[in-house]
Amino acid sequence: VGILMGFTNWCYSLEDCFKSLHEIALYVEEDRKFRGKLEREKEEEKEALVLEKGHIPEIVFRDVTFRYEGAKEPVIKHLSLTMKPGENLALVGLNGAGKTTFIKLLCGFYDPTEGEILVDGVNRSRYTKESWIRCFSGVFQETGLFPLTLRENLMPEGKEDSRRVKECLELADLKEKLEKLPEGLDTLFGAGVLEGAADFSGGEVQKLMLARALYKQAPFLVLDEPTAALDPLAESELYEKYYRLSKEKTTVFISHRLASTRFCDRILLLENGKVTESGTHRELMEKQGSYAAMYRLQSKYYQQAEAGLEGDMEL
Ligand code: ADP
């Protein structure tokens, strides 16, 4: 019986290995396709988008529908939306509503199946993807840091501005941590992968990513639930920090914890690929619709789960 059980477990672990190999192969395929697209653009001789320093373009989604290749149903359905320069937007909704897909469309990783995305009134497809993606700094669900030095992680393009990087680390609350590291910015990141690499807690990694996003002076900042590992209070604090530090950018915040995004200028509730409610937190609460119901439900859950949070989650 022991041998049989051992063999069965071994078979299960083999199955897991194949599953993760398959998953990795899908990622590689996606990456290859995307790189292929960038290469083709070079041949199509598209224009590179050049923005004047400090200029934030207005983005308009005009009746945008998006369907993944091979899928029957579109994920985004006839979405129309204007993002004013400097606006702080929050995108909320249940899992599978299409929030991440919206971000991928916004950042230019995908193009609309129908409809158009306008940048200062010009169809985005006129510009190269590479120049468009450069307009974004983002922290995504799967974002991480590389097993390189902090310097290389924070300034991946190599154009070093030590004064500014220190400023960004200070803003991200990492000054003290950095002072304790004997090698400073040359400290290796990637404990467990690189010998001699420093240890960083989950919260510190989040702060490093904040510093990196701040260092890149892009007109758009996107946060797509990078804080799943943090508790609700820490997430709420981190989101507010991003908000305070990115006043001169257009920002899009995504979180399934509604309390984290309630300070945004406009909150969009996405349901089944459509914006069903839009307004400030107060307006949506007064409306007594789906947002208000979800917010109340979550507040109740967190109050029960974490006794100390009660005050923070209240309206
Ligand atoms: P959310 O971020 O709101 O949880 P997503 O945008 O990740 O939602 O997903 C919306 C829908 O699109 C889901 O049904 C998901 O299964 C599907 N989807 C996401 N990524 C892909 C993909 N690469 N190919 C096909 N379908 C996808």
GROMACS .gro file of C-alpha atoms and ligand atoms in nm:
model
  342
    1VAL     CA    1   0.000   0.000   0.000
    2GLY     CA    2   0.287   0.232   0.089
    3ILE     CA    3   0.458   0.175  -0.245
    4LEU     CA    4   0.130   0.228  -0.429
    5MET     CA    5   0.060   0.553  -0.247
    6GLY     CA    6   0.415   0.672  -0.306
    7PHE     CA    7   0.381   0.596  -0.676
    8THR     CA    8   0.044   0.776  -0.694
    9ASN     CA    9   0.192   1.087  -0.531
   10TRP     CA   10   0.483   1.075  -0.771
   11CYS     CA   11   0.237   1.063  -1.063
   12TYR     CA   12   0.051   1.362  -0.921
   13SER     CA   13   0.370   1.564  -0.889
   14LEU     CA   14   0.461   1.473  -1.247
   15GLU     CA   15   0.121   1.599  -1.357
   16ASP     CA   16   0.183   1.927  -1.168
   17CYS     CA   17   0.518   1.964  -1.343
   18PHE     CA   18   0.355   1.926  -1.684
   19LYS     CA   19   0.085   2.174  -1.591
   20SER     CA   20   0.338   2.440  -1.491
   21LEU     CA   21   0.547   2.367  -1.802
   22HIS     CA   22   0.237   2.420  -2.013
   23GLU     CA   23   0.163   2.746  -1.832
   24ILE     CA   24   0.519   2.871  -1.889
   25ALA     CA   25   0.497   2.771  -2.256
   26LEU     CA   26   0.182   2.986  -2.290
   27TYR     CA   27   0.362   3.287  -2.139
   28VAL     CA   28   0.659   3.237  -2.372
   29GLU     CA   29   0.421   3.214  -2.668
   30GLU     CA   30   0.247   3.539  -2.566
   31ASP     CA   31   0.583   3.709  -2.528
   32ARG     CA   32   0.699   3.583  -2.868
   33LYS     CA   33   0.381   3.708  -3.034
   34PHE     CA   34   0.417   4.049  -2.872
   35ARG     CA   35   0.780   4.084  -2.977
   36GLY     CA   36   0.678   3.980  -3.330
   37LYS     CA   37   0.424   4.264  -3.329
   38LEU     CA   38   0.691   4.515  -3.224
   39GLU     CA   39   0.920   4.393  -3.502
   40ARG     CA   40   0.643   4.421  -3.761
   41GLU     CA   41   0.576   4.778  -3.648
   42LYS     CA   42   0.931   4.870  -3.737
   43GLU     CA   43   0.861   4.757  -4.092
   44GLU     CA   44   0.529   4.945  -4.100
   45GLU     CA   45   0.724   5.262  -4.021
   46LYS     CA   46   0.484   5.392  -3.757
   47GLU     CA   47   0.547   5.721  -3.587
   48ALA     CA   48   0.705   5.732  -3.242
   49LEU     CA   49   0.495   5.927  -2.992
   50VAL     CA   50   0.701   6.212  -2.849
   51LEU     CA   51   0.550   6.407  -2.559
   52GLU     CA   52   0.669   6.745  -2.445
   53LYS     CA   53   0.810   6.746  -2.094
   54GLY     CA   54   0.527   6.762  -1.841
   55HIS     CA   55   0.253   6.709  -2.099
   56ILE     CA   56  -0.007   6.446  -2.015
   57PRO     CA   57  -0.223   6.347  -2.309
   58GLU     CA   58  -0.598   6.293  -2.285
   59ILE     CA   59  -0.702   5.935  -2.358
   60VAL     CA   60  -1.041   5.850  -2.502
   61PHE     CA   61  -1.181   5.499  -2.538
   62ARG     CA   62  -1.444   5.529  -2.809
   63ASP     CA   63  -1.688   5.237  -2.819
   64VAL     CA   64  -1.408   4.986  -2.754
   65THR     CA   65  -1.481   4.613  -2.772
   66PHE     CA   66  -1.212   4.353  -2.712
   67ARG     CA   67  -1.216   3.979  -2.762
   68TYR     CA   68  -0.920   3.750  -2.686
   69GLU     CA   69  -0.798   3.543  -2.981
   70GLY     CA   70  -1.007   3.229  -3.009
   71ALA     CA   71  -1.263   3.343  -2.749
   72LYS     CA   72  -1.633   3.353  -2.840
   73GLU     CA   73  -1.740   3.635  -2.612
   74PRO     CA   74  -1.576   3.976  -2.590
   75VAL     CA   75  -1.432   4.065  -2.248
   76ILE     CA   76  -1.473   4.443  -2.296
   77LYS     CA   77  -1.800   4.548  -2.452
   78HIS     CA   78  -1.862   4.887  -2.617
   79LEU     CA   79  -1.669   5.079  -2.356
   80SER     CA   80  -1.653   5.457  -2.391
   81LEU     CA   81  -1.446   5.656  -2.148
   82THR     CA   82  -1.242   5.977  -2.129
   83MET     CA   83  -0.938   5.998  -1.906
   84LYS     CA   84  -0.862   6.364  -1.839
   85PRO     CA   85  -0.496   6.460  -1.790
   86GLY     CA   86  -0.399   6.417  -1.425
   87GLU     CA   87  -0.716   6.232  -1.329
   88ASN     CA   88  -0.703   5.960  -1.063
   89LEU     CA   89  -0.923   5.674  -1.172
   90ALA     CA   90  -1.010   5.358  -0.985
   91LEU     CA   91  -1.136   5.048  -1.155
   92VAL     CA   92  -1.323   4.808  -0.932
   93GLY     CA   93  -1.532   4.499  -0.990
   94LEU     CA   94  -1.556   4.130  -0.929
   95ASN     CA   95  -1.295   3.882  -1.053
   96GLY     CA   96  -1.327   3.827  -1.426
   97ALA     CA   97  -1.504   4.160  -1.487
   98GLY     CA   98  -1.229   4.265  -1.729
   99LYS     CA   99  -1.021   4.506  -1.517
  100THR     CA  100  -0.681   4.364  -1.611
  101THR     CA  101  -0.787   4.336  -1.975
  102PHE     CA  102  -0.877   4.707  -1.967
  103ILE     CA  103  -0.528   4.786  -1.834
  104LYS     CA  104  -0.367   4.572  -2.104
  105LEU     CA  105  -0.564   4.760  -2.368
  106LEU     CA  106  -0.475   5.093  -2.211
  107CYS     CA  107  -0.104   5.016  -2.198
  108GLY     CA  108  -0.106   4.895  -2.558
  109PHE     CA  109  -0.034   4.526  -2.494
  110TYR     CA  110  -0.350   4.455  -2.696
  111ASP     CA  111  -0.542   4.655  -2.954
  112PRO     CA  112  -0.922   4.691  -2.958
  113THR     CA  113  -1.113   4.439  -3.170
  114GLU     CA  114  -1.364   4.716  -3.245
  115GLY     CA  115  -1.369   5.088  -3.167
  116GLU     CA  116  -1.066   5.308  -3.114
  117ILE     CA  117  -0.839   5.453  -2.851
  118LEU     CA  118  -0.752   5.818  -2.907
  119VAL     CA  119  -0.447   5.998  -2.768
  120ASP     CA  120  -0.504   6.373  -2.773
  121GLY     CA  121  -0.759   6.308  -3.046
  122VAL     CA  122  -0.528   6.092  -3.261
  123ASN     CA  123  -0.586   5.718  -3.309
  124ARG     CA  124  -0.324   5.537  -3.101
  125SER     CA  125  -0.252   5.288  -3.379
  126ARG     CA  126  -0.062   5.567  -3.556
  127TYR     CA  127   0.215   5.542  -3.295
  128THR     CA  128   0.460   5.260  -3.229
  129LYS     CA  129   0.375   5.038  -2.934
  130GLU     CA  130   0.721   5.085  -2.793
  131SER     CA  131   0.685   5.463  -2.769
  132TRP     CA  132   0.336   5.426  -2.616
  133ILE     CA  133   0.440   5.173  -2.354
  134ARG     CA  134   0.720   5.408  -2.247
  135CYS     CA  135   0.450   5.654  -2.132
  136PHE     CA  136   0.350   5.413  -1.852
  137SER     CA  137   0.499   5.314  -1.525
  138GLY     CA  138   0.313   5.035  -1.360
  139VAL     CA  139   0.307   4.787  -1.082
  140PHE     CA  140   0.117   4.477  -1.185
  141GLN     CA  141   0.004   4.163  -1.010
  142GLU     CA  142   0.296   3.960  -1.137
  143THR     CA  143   0.554   4.238  -1.122
  144GLY     CA  144   0.866   4.161  -0.932
  145LEU     CA  145   1.223   4.271  -0.910
  146PHE     CA  146   1.508   4.101  -1.089
  147PRO     CA  147   1.801   3.924  -0.926
  148LEU     CA  148   2.027   4.221  -0.999
  149THR     CA  149   2.156   4.511  -0.792
  150LEU     CA  150   1.908   4.765  -0.657
  151ARG     CA  151   2.061   5.020  -0.893
  152GLU     CA  152   1.989   4.802  -1.197
  153ASN     CA  153   1.638   4.729  -1.074
  154LEU     CA  154   1.546   5.090  -1.010
  155MET     CA  155   1.714   5.237  -1.316
  156PRO     CA  156   1.677   4.965  -1.579
  157GLU     CA  157   1.764   5.198  -1.863
  158GLY     CA  158   2.102   5.275  -1.714
  159LYS     CA  159   2.062   5.654  -1.722
  160GLU     CA  160   2.162   5.714  -1.368
  161ASP     CA  161   2.048   6.010  -1.167
  162SER     CA  162   2.167   5.916  -0.819
  163ARG     CA  163   2.015   6.223  -0.656
  164ARG     CA  164   1.670   6.146  -0.791
  165VAL     CA  165   1.688   5.777  -0.715
  166LYS     CA  166   1.772   5.865  -0.354
  167GLU     CA  167   1.477   6.106  -0.349
  168CYS     CA  168   1.244   5.832  -0.474
  169LEU     CA  169   1.374   5.585  -0.218
  170GLU     CA  170   1.315   5.844   0.051
  171LEU     CA  171   0.960   5.906  -0.071
  172ALA     CA  172   0.901   5.533  -0.064
  173ASP     CA  173   1.018   5.517   0.301
  174LEU     CA  174   1.331   5.320   0.225
  175LYS     CA  175   1.595   5.569   0.335
  176GLU     CA  176   1.665   5.396   0.665
  177LYS     CA  177   1.673   5.053   0.509
  178LEU     CA  178   1.919   5.175   0.246
  179GLU     CA  179   2.145   5.330   0.509
  180LYS     CA  180   2.168   4.994   0.682
  181LEU     CA  181   2.289   4.822   0.364
  182PRO     CA  182   2.669   4.843   0.350
  183GLU     CA  183   2.673   4.834  -0.029
  184GLY     CA  184   2.387   5.081  -0.073
  185LEU     CA  185   2.246   5.082  -0.425
  186ASP     CA  186   2.494   4.811  -0.526
  187THR     CA  187   2.323   4.567  -0.290
  188LEU     CA  188   2.209   4.255  -0.469
  189PHE     CA  189   1.839   4.172  -0.472
  190GLY     CA  190   1.727   3.810  -0.493
  191ALA     CA  191   1.792   3.622  -0.168
  192GLY     CA  192   1.780   3.250  -0.242
  193VAL     CA  193   1.888   3.302  -0.601
  194LEU     CA  194   2.204   3.509  -0.566
  195GLU     CA  195   2.476   3.456  -0.312
  196GLY     CA  196   2.519   3.758  -0.084
  197ALA     CA  197   2.184   3.911  -0.178
  198ALA     CA  198   2.006   4.111   0.092
  199ASP     CA  199   1.675   4.009   0.244
  200PHE     CA  200   1.370   4.229   0.185
  201SER     CA  201   1.032   4.177   0.342
  202GLY     CA  202   0.715   4.170   0.127
  203GLY     CA  203   0.636   4.530   0.232
  204GLU     CA  204   0.989   4.646   0.145
  205VAL     CA  205   0.966   4.487  -0.200
  206GLN     CA  206   0.640   4.680  -0.254
  207LYS     CA  207   0.821   4.999  -0.152
  208LEU     CA  208   1.108   4.925  -0.392
  209MET     CA  209   0.853   4.887  -0.670
  210LEU     CA  210   0.697   5.218  -0.566
  211ALA     CA  211   1.041   5.383  -0.583
  212ARG     CA  212   1.099   5.232  -0.928
  213ALA     CA  213   0.759   5.351  -1.054
  214LEU     CA  214   0.828   5.701  -0.918
  215TYR     CA  215   1.175   5.711  -1.070
  216LYS     CA  216   1.038   5.653  -1.416
  217GLN     CA  217   0.892   5.993  -1.498
  218ALA     CA  218   0.603   5.862  -1.704
  219PRO     CA  219   0.278   6.057  -1.747
  220PHE     CA  220   0.066   5.749  -1.662
  221LEU     CA  221   0.083   5.530  -1.356
  222VAL     CA  222  -0.105   5.202  -1.338
  223LEU     CA  223  -0.146   4.987  -1.030
  224ASP     CA  224  -0.312   4.654  -1.093
  225GLU     CA  225  -0.353   4.486  -0.755
  226PRO     CA  226   0.015   4.462  -0.677
  227THR     CA  227  -0.064   4.437  -0.309
  228ALA     CA  228  -0.250   4.107  -0.282
  229ALA     CA  229   0.007   3.986  -0.030
  230LEU     CA  230  -0.052   4.283   0.200
  231ASP     CA  231  -0.324   4.312   0.461
  232PRO     CA  232  -0.611   4.555   0.383
  233LEU     CA  233  -0.476   4.835   0.604
  234ALA     CA  234  -0.124   4.815   0.455
  235GLU     CA  235  -0.274   4.810   0.106
  236SER     CA  236  -0.492   5.110   0.180
  237GLU     CA  237  -0.191   5.305   0.312
  238LEU     CA  238   0.023   5.209   0.014
  239TYR     CA  239  -0.244   5.313  -0.236
  240GLU     CA  240  -0.286   5.649  -0.064
  241LYS     CA  241   0.088   5.695  -0.078
  242TYR     CA  242   0.093   5.632  -0.453
  243TYR     CA  243  -0.193   5.879  -0.485
  244ARG     CA  244  -0.012   6.154  -0.292
  245LEU     CA  245   0.312   6.101  -0.479
  246SER     CA  246   0.166   6.093  -0.826
  247LYS     CA  247  -0.032   6.415  -0.833
  248GLU     CA  248   0.102   6.519  -1.173
  249LYS     CA  249   0.015   6.195  -1.348
  250THR     CA  250  -0.294   6.025  -1.477
  251THR     CA  251  -0.333   5.722  -1.256
  252VAL     CA  252  -0.542   5.407  -1.274
  253PHE     CA  253  -0.577   5.205  -0.956
  254ILE     CA  254  -0.726   4.858  -0.948
  255SER     CA  255  -0.814   4.672  -0.636
  256HIS     CA  256  -1.079   4.425  -0.532
  257ARG     CA  257  -1.069   4.590  -0.188
  258LEU     CA  258  -1.291   4.890  -0.239
  259ALA     CA  259  -1.162   5.075   0.068
  260SER     CA  260  -0.820   5.108  -0.100
  261THR     CA  261  -0.944   5.317  -0.389
  262ARG     CA  262  -1.216   5.528  -0.227
  263PHE     CA  263  -0.997   5.846  -0.237
  264CYS     CA  264  -0.980   5.847  -0.621
  265ASP     CA  265  -1.135   6.129  -0.827
  266ARG     CA  266  -1.357   5.882  -1.012
  267ILE     CA  267  -1.443   5.520  -0.946
  268LEU     CA  268  -1.563   5.298  -1.227
  269LEU     CA  269  -1.745   4.979  -1.149
  270LEU     CA  270  -1.683   4.724  -1.421
  271GLU     CA  271  -1.934   4.443  -1.454
  272ASN     CA  272  -1.912   4.188  -1.731
  273GLY     CA  273  -1.693   4.415  -1.947
  274LYS     CA  274  -1.912   4.724  -1.909
  275VAL     CA  275  -1.892   5.029  -1.684
  276THR     CA  276  -2.214   5.009  -1.486
  277GLU     CA  277  -2.148   5.278  -1.225
  278SER     CA  278  -1.919   5.579  -1.222
  279GLY     CA  279  -1.860   5.859  -0.972
  280THR     CA  280  -1.676   5.950  -0.653
  281HIS     CA  281  -1.693   5.716  -0.357
  282ARG     CA  282  -1.951   5.940  -0.191
  283GLU     CA  283  -2.166   5.963  -0.502
  284LEU     CA  284  -2.163   5.588  -0.551
  285MET     CA  285  -2.248   5.525  -0.187
  286GLU     CA  286  -2.540   5.768  -0.211
  287LYS     CA  287  -2.658   5.593  -0.525
  288GLN     CA  288  -2.711   5.275  -0.322
  289GLY     CA  289  -2.626   5.054  -0.621
  290SER     CA  290  -2.394   4.755  -0.666
  291TYR     CA  291  -2.083   4.950  -0.554
  292ALA     CA  292  -2.246   5.053  -0.226
  293ALA     CA  293  -2.363   4.695  -0.165
  294MET     CA  294  -2.016   4.553  -0.234
  295TYR     CA  295  -1.850   4.817  -0.016
  296ARG     CA  296  -2.079   4.745   0.278
  297LEU     CA  297  -2.029   4.373   0.243
  298GLN     CA  298  -1.650   4.407   0.237
  299SER     CA  299  -1.645   4.649   0.530
  300LYS     CA  300  -1.846   4.402   0.734
  301TYR     CA  301  -1.615   4.116   0.637
  302TYR     CA  302  -1.297   4.304   0.726
  303GLN     CA  303  -1.446   4.433   1.049
  304GLN     CA  304  -1.517   4.079   1.151
  305ALA     CA  305  -1.184   3.946   1.026
  306GLU     CA  306  -0.962   4.217   1.166
  307ALA     CA  307  -1.105   4.375   1.477
  308GLY     CA  308  -0.858   4.666   1.471
  309LEU     CA  309  -0.967   4.787   1.129
  310GLU     CA  310  -1.316   4.892   1.221
  311GLY     CA  311  -1.265   5.267   1.221
  312ASP     CA  312  -1.074   5.268   0.894
  313MET     CA  313  -1.333   5.084   0.694
  314GLU     CA  314  -1.623   5.302   0.804
  315LEU     CA  315  -1.749   5.563   0.564
  316ADP     P1  316  -1.031   4.088  -1.382
  316ADP     O1  317  -0.899   4.158  -1.388
  316ADP     O2  318  -1.146   4.181  -1.366
  316ADP     O3  319  -1.034   3.979  -1.281
  316ADP     P2  320  -0.955   3.985  -1.644
  316ADP     O4  321  -0.946   4.103  -1.733
  316ADP     O5  322  -0.828   3.927  -1.591
  316ADP     O6  323  -1.057   4.017  -1.525
  316ADP     O7  324  -1.033   3.868  -1.719
  316ADP     C1  325  -1.159   3.888  -1.781
  316ADP     C2  326  -1.194   3.762  -1.859
  316ADP     O8  327  -1.101   3.746  -1.966
  316ADP     C3  328  -1.190   3.635  -1.777
  316ADP     O9  329  -1.302   3.558  -1.811
  316ADP     C4  330  -1.063   3.567  -1.820
  316ADP    O10  331  -1.075   3.428  -1.815
  316ADP     C5  332  -1.046   3.614  -1.965
  316ADP     N1  333  -0.905   3.622  -2.003
  316ADP     C6  334  -0.807   3.691  -1.938
  316ADP     N2  335  -0.689   3.678  -2.002
  316ADP     C7  336  -0.711   3.601  -2.111
  316ADP     C8  337  -0.631   3.551  -2.218
  316ADP     N3  338  -0.500   3.582  -2.227
  316ADP     N4  339  -0.690   3.473  -2.311
  316ADP     C9  340  -0.822   3.444  -2.305
  316ADP     N5  341  -0.905   3.487  -2.208
  316ADP    C10  342  -0.852   3.565  -2.111
   0.00000   0.00000   0.00000
